[in-house]
Amino acid sequence: MLCDRRIDGARERWIAEHIRALELGGADTLENMGPAHEACAMVKTQDDHRRAAKAKRQKIQDIGAYGSKRPLPSGKRSPWKRTLSGRIVRR
Ligand SMILES: [Zn+2]
């Protein structure tokens, strides 16, 4: 359960949701499923998405694949520039 309120299965909308989100490594098994108010589950899913996206960003940074943020080898912010003849020289 995601909140302290009891779920009235007859009168409230509820779903079986993944206690640990699949995208955060949770298992797709009954043991990892629990009842939750539909509204609560939606909030949690959004939070899980944020956390998964953040973890993904950190992983990308760790392996140094943040290419778009790096200045081009011969770009304006690089200490090198390419001459008209194609040679790379220091500025
Ligand atoms: Zn709830």
mmCIF file of N, CA and C and ligand atoms in Angstrom:
data_model
loop_
_atom_site.group_PDB
_atom_site.id
_atom_site.type_symbol
_atom_site.label_atom_id
_atom_site.label_comp_id
_atom_site.label_asym_id
_atom_site.label_seq_id
_atom_site.Cartn_x
_atom_site.Cartn_y
_atom_site.Cartn_z
ATOM 1 N N MET A 1 0.843 -1.202 0.000
ATOM 2 C CA MET A 1 0.000 0.000 0.000
ATOM 3 C C MET A 1 0.875 1.248 0.000
ATOM 4 N N LEU A 2 0.384 2.275 -0.583
ATOM 5 C CA LEU A 2 1.177 3.484 -0.747
ATOM 6 C C LEU A 2 0.799 4.565 0.248
ATOM 7 N N CYS A 3 -0.311 4.400 0.945
ATOM 8 C CA CYS A 3 -0.721 5.408 1.911
ATOM 9 C C CYS A 3 -1.328 4.715 3.119
ATOM 10 N N ASP A 4 -1.692 5.479 4.096
ATOM 11 C CA ASP A 4 -2.206 4.893 5.330
ATOM 12 C C ASP A 4 -3.696 4.574 5.257
ATOM 13 N N ARG A 5 -4.351 5.123 4.268
ATOM 14 C CA ARG A 5 -5.800 4.920 4.212
ATOM 15 C C ARG A 5 -6.132 3.501 3.770
ATOM 16 N N ARG A 6 -7.137 2.947 4.362
ATOM 17 C CA ARG A 6 -7.581 1.623 3.958
ATOM 18 C C ARG A 6 -8.193 1.710 2.564
ATOM 19 N N ILE A 7 -8.040 0.649 1.816
ATOM 20 C CA ILE A 7 -8.672 0.621 0.504
ATOM 21 C C ILE A 7 -10.032 -0.054 0.636
ATOM 22 N N ASP A 8 -11.054 0.682 0.290
ATOM 23 C CA ASP A 8 -12.397 0.107 0.245
ATOM 24 C C ASP A 8 -12.619 -0.375 -1.181
ATOM 25 N N GLY A 9 -12.305 -1.656 -1.383
ATOM 26 C CA GLY A 9 -12.324 -2.197 -2.729
ATOM 27 C C GLY A 9 -13.661 -2.098 -3.432
ATOM 28 N N ALA A 10 -14.707 -1.959 -2.671
ATOM 29 C CA ALA A 10 -16.034 -1.896 -3.273
ATOM 30 C C ALA A 10 -16.371 -0.489 -3.746
ATOM 31 N N ARG A 11 -15.867 0.511 -3.010
ATOM 32 C CA ARG A 11 -16.284 1.876 -3.318
ATOM 33 C C ARG A 11 -15.196 2.736 -3.933
ATOM 34 N N GLU A 12 -13.921 2.300 -3.786
ATOM 35 C CA GLU A 12 -12.840 3.129 -4.301
ATOM 36 C C GLU A 12 -12.176 2.431 -5.476
ATOM 37 N N ARG A 13 -11.629 3.240 -6.348
ATOM 38 C CA ARG A 13 -10.883 2.671 -7.470
ATOM 39 C C ARG A 13 -9.485 2.309 -6.990
ATOM 40 N N TRP A 14 -9.101 1.068 -7.238
ATOM 41 C CA TRP A 14 -7.773 0.651 -6.819
ATOM 42 C C TRP A 14 -7.202 -0.283 -7.876
ATOM 43 N N ILE A 15 -5.926 -0.424 -7.893
ATOM 44 C CA ILE A 15 -5.257 -1.314 -8.836
ATOM 45 C C ILE A 15 -4.200 -2.106 -8.081
ATOM 46 N N ALA A 16 -3.752 -3.190 -8.690
ATOM 47 C CA ALA A 16 -2.584 -3.901 -8.178
ATOM 48 C C ALA A 16 -1.376 -3.281 -8.865
ATOM 49 N N GLU A 17 -0.496 -2.747 -8.062
ATOM 50 C CA GLU A 17 0.641 -2.072 -8.679
ATOM 51 C C GLU A 17 1.938 -2.685 -8.208
ATOM 52 N N HIS A 18 2.995 -2.413 -8.949
ATOM 53 C CA HIS A 18 4.307 -2.958 -8.589
ATOM 54 C C HIS A 18 4.883 -2.157 -7.431
ATOM 55 N N ILE A 19 5.176 -2.831 -6.329
ATOM 56 C CA ILE A 19 5.729 -2.162 -5.155
ATOM 57 C C ILE A 19 7.071 -1.533 -5.543
ATOM 58 N N ARG A 20 7.920 -2.311 -6.175
ATOM 59 C CA ARG A 20 9.138 -1.770 -6.742
ATOM 60 C C ARG A 20 8.936 -1.750 -8.245
ATOM 61 N N ALA A 21 9.008 -0.572 -8.832
ATOM 62 C CA ALA A 21 8.680 -0.419 -10.242
ATOM 63 C C ALA A 21 9.566 -1.313 -11.111
ATOM 64 N N LEU A 22 8.972 -1.810 -12.185
ATOM 65 C CA LEU A 22 9.724 -2.676 -13.094
ATOM 66 C C LEU A 22 10.953 -1.952 -13.627
ATOM 67 N N GLU A 23 10.785 -0.651 -13.950
ATOM 68 C CA GLU A 23 11.908 0.065 -14.548
ATOM 69 C C GLU A 23 12.993 0.388 -13.521
ATOM 70 N N LEU A 24 12.689 0.137 -12.229
ATOM 71 C CA LEU A 24 13.718 0.306 -11.201
ATOM 72 C C LEU A 24 14.232 -1.046 -10.740
ATOM 73 N N GLY A 25 13.966 -2.080 -11.523
ATOM 74 C CA GLY A 25 14.520 -3.390 -11.220
ATOM 75 C C GLY A 25 13.580 -4.308 -10.466
ATOM 76 N N GLY A 26 12.338 -3.879 -10.265
ATOM 77 C CA GLY A 26 11.380 -4.721 -9.564
ATOM 78 C C GLY A 26 10.999 -5.930 -10.400
ATOM 79 N N ALA A 27 10.569 -6.984 -9.694
ATOM 80 C CA ALA A 27 10.187 -8.210 -10.389
ATOM 81 C C ALA A 27 8.713 -8.152 -10.772
ATOM 82 N N ASP A 28 8.388 -8.786 -11.867
ATOM 83 C CA ASP A 28 6.995 -8.829 -12.308
ATOM 84 C C ASP A 28 6.330 -10.069 -11.719
ATOM 85 N N THR A 29 6.298 -10.123 -10.400
ATOM 86 C CA THR A 29 5.725 -11.265 -9.705
ATOM 87 C C THR A 29 4.652 -10.788 -8.729
ATOM 88 N N LEU A 30 3.835 -11.727 -8.282
ATOM 89 C CA LEU A 30 2.772 -11.375 -7.336
ATOM 90 C C LEU A 30 3.353 -10.833 -6.034
ATOM 91 N N GLU A 31 4.531 -11.353 -5.638
ATOM 92 C CA GLU A 31 5.128 -10.879 -4.383
ATOM 93 C C GLU A 31 5.483 -9.394 -4.479
ATOM 94 N N ASN A 32 5.705 -8.926 -5.678
ATOM 95 C CA ASN A 32 6.069 -7.516 -5.874
ATOM 96 C C ASN A 32 4.845 -6.681 -6.236
ATOM 97 N N MET A 33 3.670 -7.272 -6.089
ATOM 98 C CA MET A 33 2.457 -6.531 -6.398
ATOM 99 C C MET A 33 1.705 -6.228 -5.113
ATOM 100 N N GLY A 34 1.106 -5.063 -5.070
ATOM 101 C CA GLY A 34 0.302 -4.729 -3.909
ATOM 102 C C GLY A 34 -0.857 -3.855 -4.330
ATOM 103 N N PRO A 35 -1.944 -3.891 -3.540
ATOM 104 C CA PRO A 35 -3.081 -3.040 -3.862
ATOM 105 C C PRO A 35 -2.783 -1.583 -3.517
ATOM 106 N N ALA A 36 -3.257 -0.691 -4.323
ATOM 107 C CA ALA A 36 -3.062 0.734 -4.063
ATOM 108 C C ALA A 36 -4.234 1.496 -4.655
ATOM 109 N N HIS A 37 -4.569 2.604 -4.018
ATOM 110 C CA HIS A 37 -5.562 3.478 -4.638
ATOM 111 C C HIS A 37 -5.055 3.870 -6.017
ATOM 112 N N GLU A 38 -5.935 3.928 -6.963
ATOM 113 C CA GLU A 38 -5.512 4.274 -8.313
ATOM 114 C C GLU A 38 -4.785 5.622 -8.334
ATOM 115 N N ALA A 39 -5.313 6.595 -7.593
ATOM 116 C CA ALA A 39 -4.697 7.929 -7.582
ATOM 117 C C ALA A 39 -3.302 7.872 -6.973
ATOM 118 N N CYS A 40 -3.147 7.094 -5.887
ATOM 119 C CA CYS A 40 -1.840 6.981 -5.243
ATOM 120 C C CYS A 40 -0.841 6.315 -6.185
ATOM 121 N N ALA A 41 -1.298 5.279 -6.883
ATOM 122 C CA ALA A 41 -0.412 4.553 -7.787
ATOM 123 C C ALA A 41 0.066 5.459 -8.916
ATOM 124 N N MET A 42 -0.812 6.357 -9.378
ATOM 125 C CA MET A 42 -0.405 7.251 -10.456
ATOM 126 C C MET A 42 0.694 8.198 -9.994
ATOM 127 N N VAL A 43 0.570 8.704 -8.767
ATOM 128 C CA VAL A 43 1.608 9.586 -8.230
ATOM 129 C C VAL A 43 2.921 8.822 -8.099
ATOM 130 N N LYS A 44 2.824 7.584 -7.590
ATOM 131 C CA LYS A 44 4.044 6.800 -7.402
ATOM 132 C C LYS A 44 4.700 6.494 -8.747
ATOM 133 N N THR A 45 3.884 6.185 -9.746
ATOM 134 C CA THR A 45 4.443 5.884 -11.063
ATOM 135 C C THR A 45 5.210 7.077 -11.615
ATOM 136 N N GLN A 46 4.650 8.265 -11.434
ATOM 137 C CA GLN A 46 5.363 9.457 -11.894
ATOM 138 C C GLN A 46 6.691 9.599 -11.172
ATOM 139 N N ASP A 47 6.685 9.348 -9.866
ATOM 140 C CA ASP A 47 7.903 9.447 -9.072
ATOM 141 C C ASP A 47 8.921 8.403 -9.527
ATOM 142 N N ASP A 48 8.424 7.176 -9.793
ATOM 143 C CA ASP A 48 9.320 6.124 -10.272
ATOM 144 C C ASP A 48 9.967 6.528 -11.586
ATOM 145 N N HIS A 49 9.163 7.143 -12.460
ATOM 146 C CA HIS A 49 9.700 7.572 -13.752
ATOM 147 C C HIS A 49 10.818 8.587 -13.553
ATOM 148 N N ARG A 50 10.573 9.524 -12.631
ATOM 149 C CA ARG A 50 11.600 10.537 -12.368
ATOM 150 C C ARG A 50 12.876 9.884 -11.876
ATOM 151 N N ARG A 51 12.723 8.952 -10.932
ATOM 152 C CA ARG A 51 13.912 8.309 -10.378
ATOM 153 C C ARG A 51 14.633 7.482 -11.432
ATOM 154 N N ALA A 52 13.869 6.789 -12.268
ATOM 155 C CA ALA A 52 14.493 5.970 -13.313
ATOM 156 C C ALA A 52 15.230 6.855 -14.306
ATOM 157 N N ALA A 53 14.606 7.984 -14.643
ATOM 158 C CA ALA A 53 15.243 8.888 -15.604
ATOM 159 C C ALA A 53 16.525 9.457 -15.019
ATOM 160 N N LYS A 54 16.487 9.760 -13.728
ATOM 161 C CA LYS A 54 17.663 10.324 -13.072
ATOM 162 C C LYS A 54 18.788 9.296 -13.030
ATOM 163 N N ALA A 55 18.435 8.053 -12.687
ATOM 164 C CA ALA A 55 19.438 7.003 -12.634
ATOM 165 C C ALA A 55 20.074 6.809 -14.007
ATOM 166 N N LYS A 56 19.246 6.901 -15.050
ATOM 167 C CA LYS A 56 19.745 6.732 -16.408
ATOM 168 C C LYS A 56 20.733 7.845 -16.738
ATOM 169 N N ARG A 57 20.357 9.092 -16.362
ATOM 170 C CA ARG A 57 21.255 10.220 -16.631
ATOM 171 C C ARG A 57 22.588 10.028 -15.934
ATOM 172 N N GLN A 58 22.534 9.579 -14.656
ATOM 173 C CA GLN A 58 23.773 9.400 -13.913
ATOM 174 C C GLN A 58 24.635 8.325 -14.554
ATOM 175 N N LYS A 59 23.999 7.259 -15.028
ATOM 176 C CA LYS A 59 24.743 6.184 -15.662
ATOM 177 C C LYS A 59 25.451 6.707 -16.910
ATOM 178 N N ILE A 60 24.735 7.494 -17.688
ATOM 179 C CA ILE A 60 25.328 8.042 -18.907
ATOM 180 C C ILE A 60 26.545 8.894 -18.560
ATOM 181 N N GLN A 61 26.398 9.694 -17.498
ATOM 182 C CA GLN A 61 27.515 10.536 -17.090
ATOM 183 C C GLN A 61 28.700 9.684 -16.654
ATOM 184 N N ASP A 62 28.419 8.582 -15.930
ATOM 185 C CA ASP A 62 29.471 7.725 -15.424
ATOM 186 C C ASP A 62 30.332 7.158 -16.543
ATOM 187 N N ILE A 63 29.699 6.735 -17.626
ATOM 188 C CA ILE A 63 30.491 6.135 -18.701
ATOM 189 C C ILE A 63 30.991 7.190 -19.664
ATOM 190 N N GLY A 64 30.810 8.451 -19.316
ATOM 191 C CA GLY A 64 31.403 9.527 -20.114
ATOM 192 C C GLY A 64 30.809 9.682 -21.483
ATOM 193 N N ALA A 65 29.556 9.330 -21.639
ATOM 194 C CA ALA A 65 28.926 9.433 -22.956
ATOM 195 C C ALA A 65 28.112 10.715 -23.067
ATOM 196 N N TYR A 66 28.489 11.719 -22.304
ATOM 197 C CA TYR A 66 27.730 12.960 -22.316
ATOM 198 C C TYR A 66 28.184 13.820 -23.497
ATOM 199 N N GLY A 67 28.273 13.221 -24.647
ATOM 200 C CA GLY A 67 28.891 13.843 -25.816
ATOM 201 C C GLY A 67 28.372 15.209 -26.176
ATOM 202 N N SER A 68 27.052 15.402 -26.057
ATOM 203 C CA SER A 68 26.498 16.650 -26.550
ATOM 204 C C SER A 68 26.964 17.849 -25.725
ATOM 205 N N LYS A 69 27.348 17.596 -24.471
ATOM 206 C CA LYS A 69 27.768 18.699 -23.614
ATOM 207 C C LYS A 69 29.238 19.043 -23.822
ATOM 208 N N ARG A 70 29.961 18.128 -24.425
ATOM 209 C CA ARG A 70 31.385 18.340 -24.624
ATOM 210 C C ARG A 70 31.591 19.252 -25.828
ATOM 211 N N PRO A 71 32.514 20.197 -25.732
ATOM 212 C CA PRO A 71 32.737 21.038 -26.909
ATOM 213 C C PRO A 71 33.305 20.209 -28.050
ATOM 214 N N LEU A 72 32.988 20.568 -29.241
ATOM 215 C CA LEU A 72 33.536 19.862 -30.393
ATOM 216 C C LEU A 72 35.057 19.986 -30.377
ATOM 217 N N PRO A 73 35.760 18.965 -30.887
ATOM 218 C CA PRO A 73 37.231 19.005 -30.871
ATOM 219 C C PRO A 73 37.772 20.264 -31.523
ATOM 220 N N SER A 74 37.092 20.753 -32.518
ATOM 221 C CA SER A 74 37.589 21.963 -33.166
ATOM 222 C C SER A 74 36.561 23.086 -33.054
ATOM 223 N N GLY A 75 35.709 22.992 -32.050
ATOM 224 C CA GLY A 75 34.685 24.011 -31.866
ATOM 225 C C GLY A 75 35.251 25.282 -31.268
ATOM 226 N N LYS A 76 34.375 26.250 -31.121
ATOM 227 C CA LYS A 76 34.822 27.576 -30.675
ATOM 228 C C LYS A 76 35.423 27.551 -29.274
ATOM 229 N N ARG A 77 34.905 26.634 -28.397
ATOM 230 C CA ARG A 77 35.387 26.633 -27.016
ATOM 231 C C ARG A 77 36.557 25.687 -26.835
ATOM 232 N N SER A 78 37.013 25.076 -27.879
ATOM 233 C CA SER A 78 38.120 24.147 -27.779
ATOM 234 C C SER A 78 39.442 24.912 -27.881
ATOM 235 N N PRO A 79 40.486 24.403 -27.195
ATOM 236 C CA PRO A 79 41.795 25.072 -27.318
ATOM 237 C C PRO A 79 42.436 24.840 -28.681
ATOM 238 N N TRP A 80 41.823 23.996 -29.498
ATOM 239 C CA TRP A 80 42.390 23.744 -30.808
ATOM 240 C C TRP A 80 41.492 24.310 -31.895
ATOM 241 N N LYS A 81 42.063 24.537 -33.003
ATOM 242 C CA LYS A 81 41.239 24.908 -34.152
ATOM 243 C C LYS A 81 41.825 24.264 -35.394
ATOM 244 N N ARG A 82 40.968 24.140 -36.373
ATOM 245 C CA ARG A 82 41.398 23.516 -37.613
ATOM 246 C C ARG A 82 41.665 24.611 -38.622
ATOM 247 N N THR A 83 42.815 24.550 -39.208
ATOM 248 C CA THR A 83 43.144 25.556 -40.214
ATOM 249 C C THR A 83 42.464 25.199 -41.530
ATOM 250 N N LEU A 84 42.537 26.139 -42.457
ATOM 251 C CA LEU A 84 41.903 25.917 -43.760
ATOM 252 C C LEU A 84 42.483 24.695 -44.456
ATOM 253 N N SER A 85 43.758 24.402 -44.170
ATOM 254 C CA SER A 85 44.371 23.242 -44.817
ATOM 255 C C SER A 85 44.032 21.956 -44.094
ATOM 256 N N GLY A 86 43.279 22.049 -42.975
ATOM 257 C CA GLY A 86 42.854 20.843 -42.287
ATOM 258 C C GLY A 86 43.751 20.453 -41.147
ATOM 259 N N ARG A 87 44.777 21.237 -40.881
ATOM 260 C CA ARG A 87 45.653 20.915 -39.767
ATOM 261 C C ARG A 87 45.031 21.377 -38.463
ATOM 262 N N ILE A 88 45.244 20.619 -37.371
ATOM 263 C CA ILE A 88 44.767 21.018 -36.055
ATOM 264 C C ILE A 88 45.894 21.741 -35.340
ATOM 265 N N VAL A 89 45.644 22.943 -34.934
ATOM 266 C CA VAL A 89 46.674 23.724 -34.247
ATOM 267 C C VAL A 89 46.082 24.304 -32.965
ATOM 268 N N ARG A 90 46.955 24.601 -32.038
ATOM 269 C CA ARG A 90 46.500 25.274 -30.817
ATOM 270 C C ARG A 90 46.177 26.720 -31.134
ATOM 271 N N ARG A 91 45.188 27.226 -30.449
ATOM 272 C CA ARG A 91 44.832 28.627 -30.653
ATOM 273 C C ARG A 91 45.899 29.537 -30.076
HETATM 274 ZN ZN ZN B 1 -3.927 5.603 -1.201
#
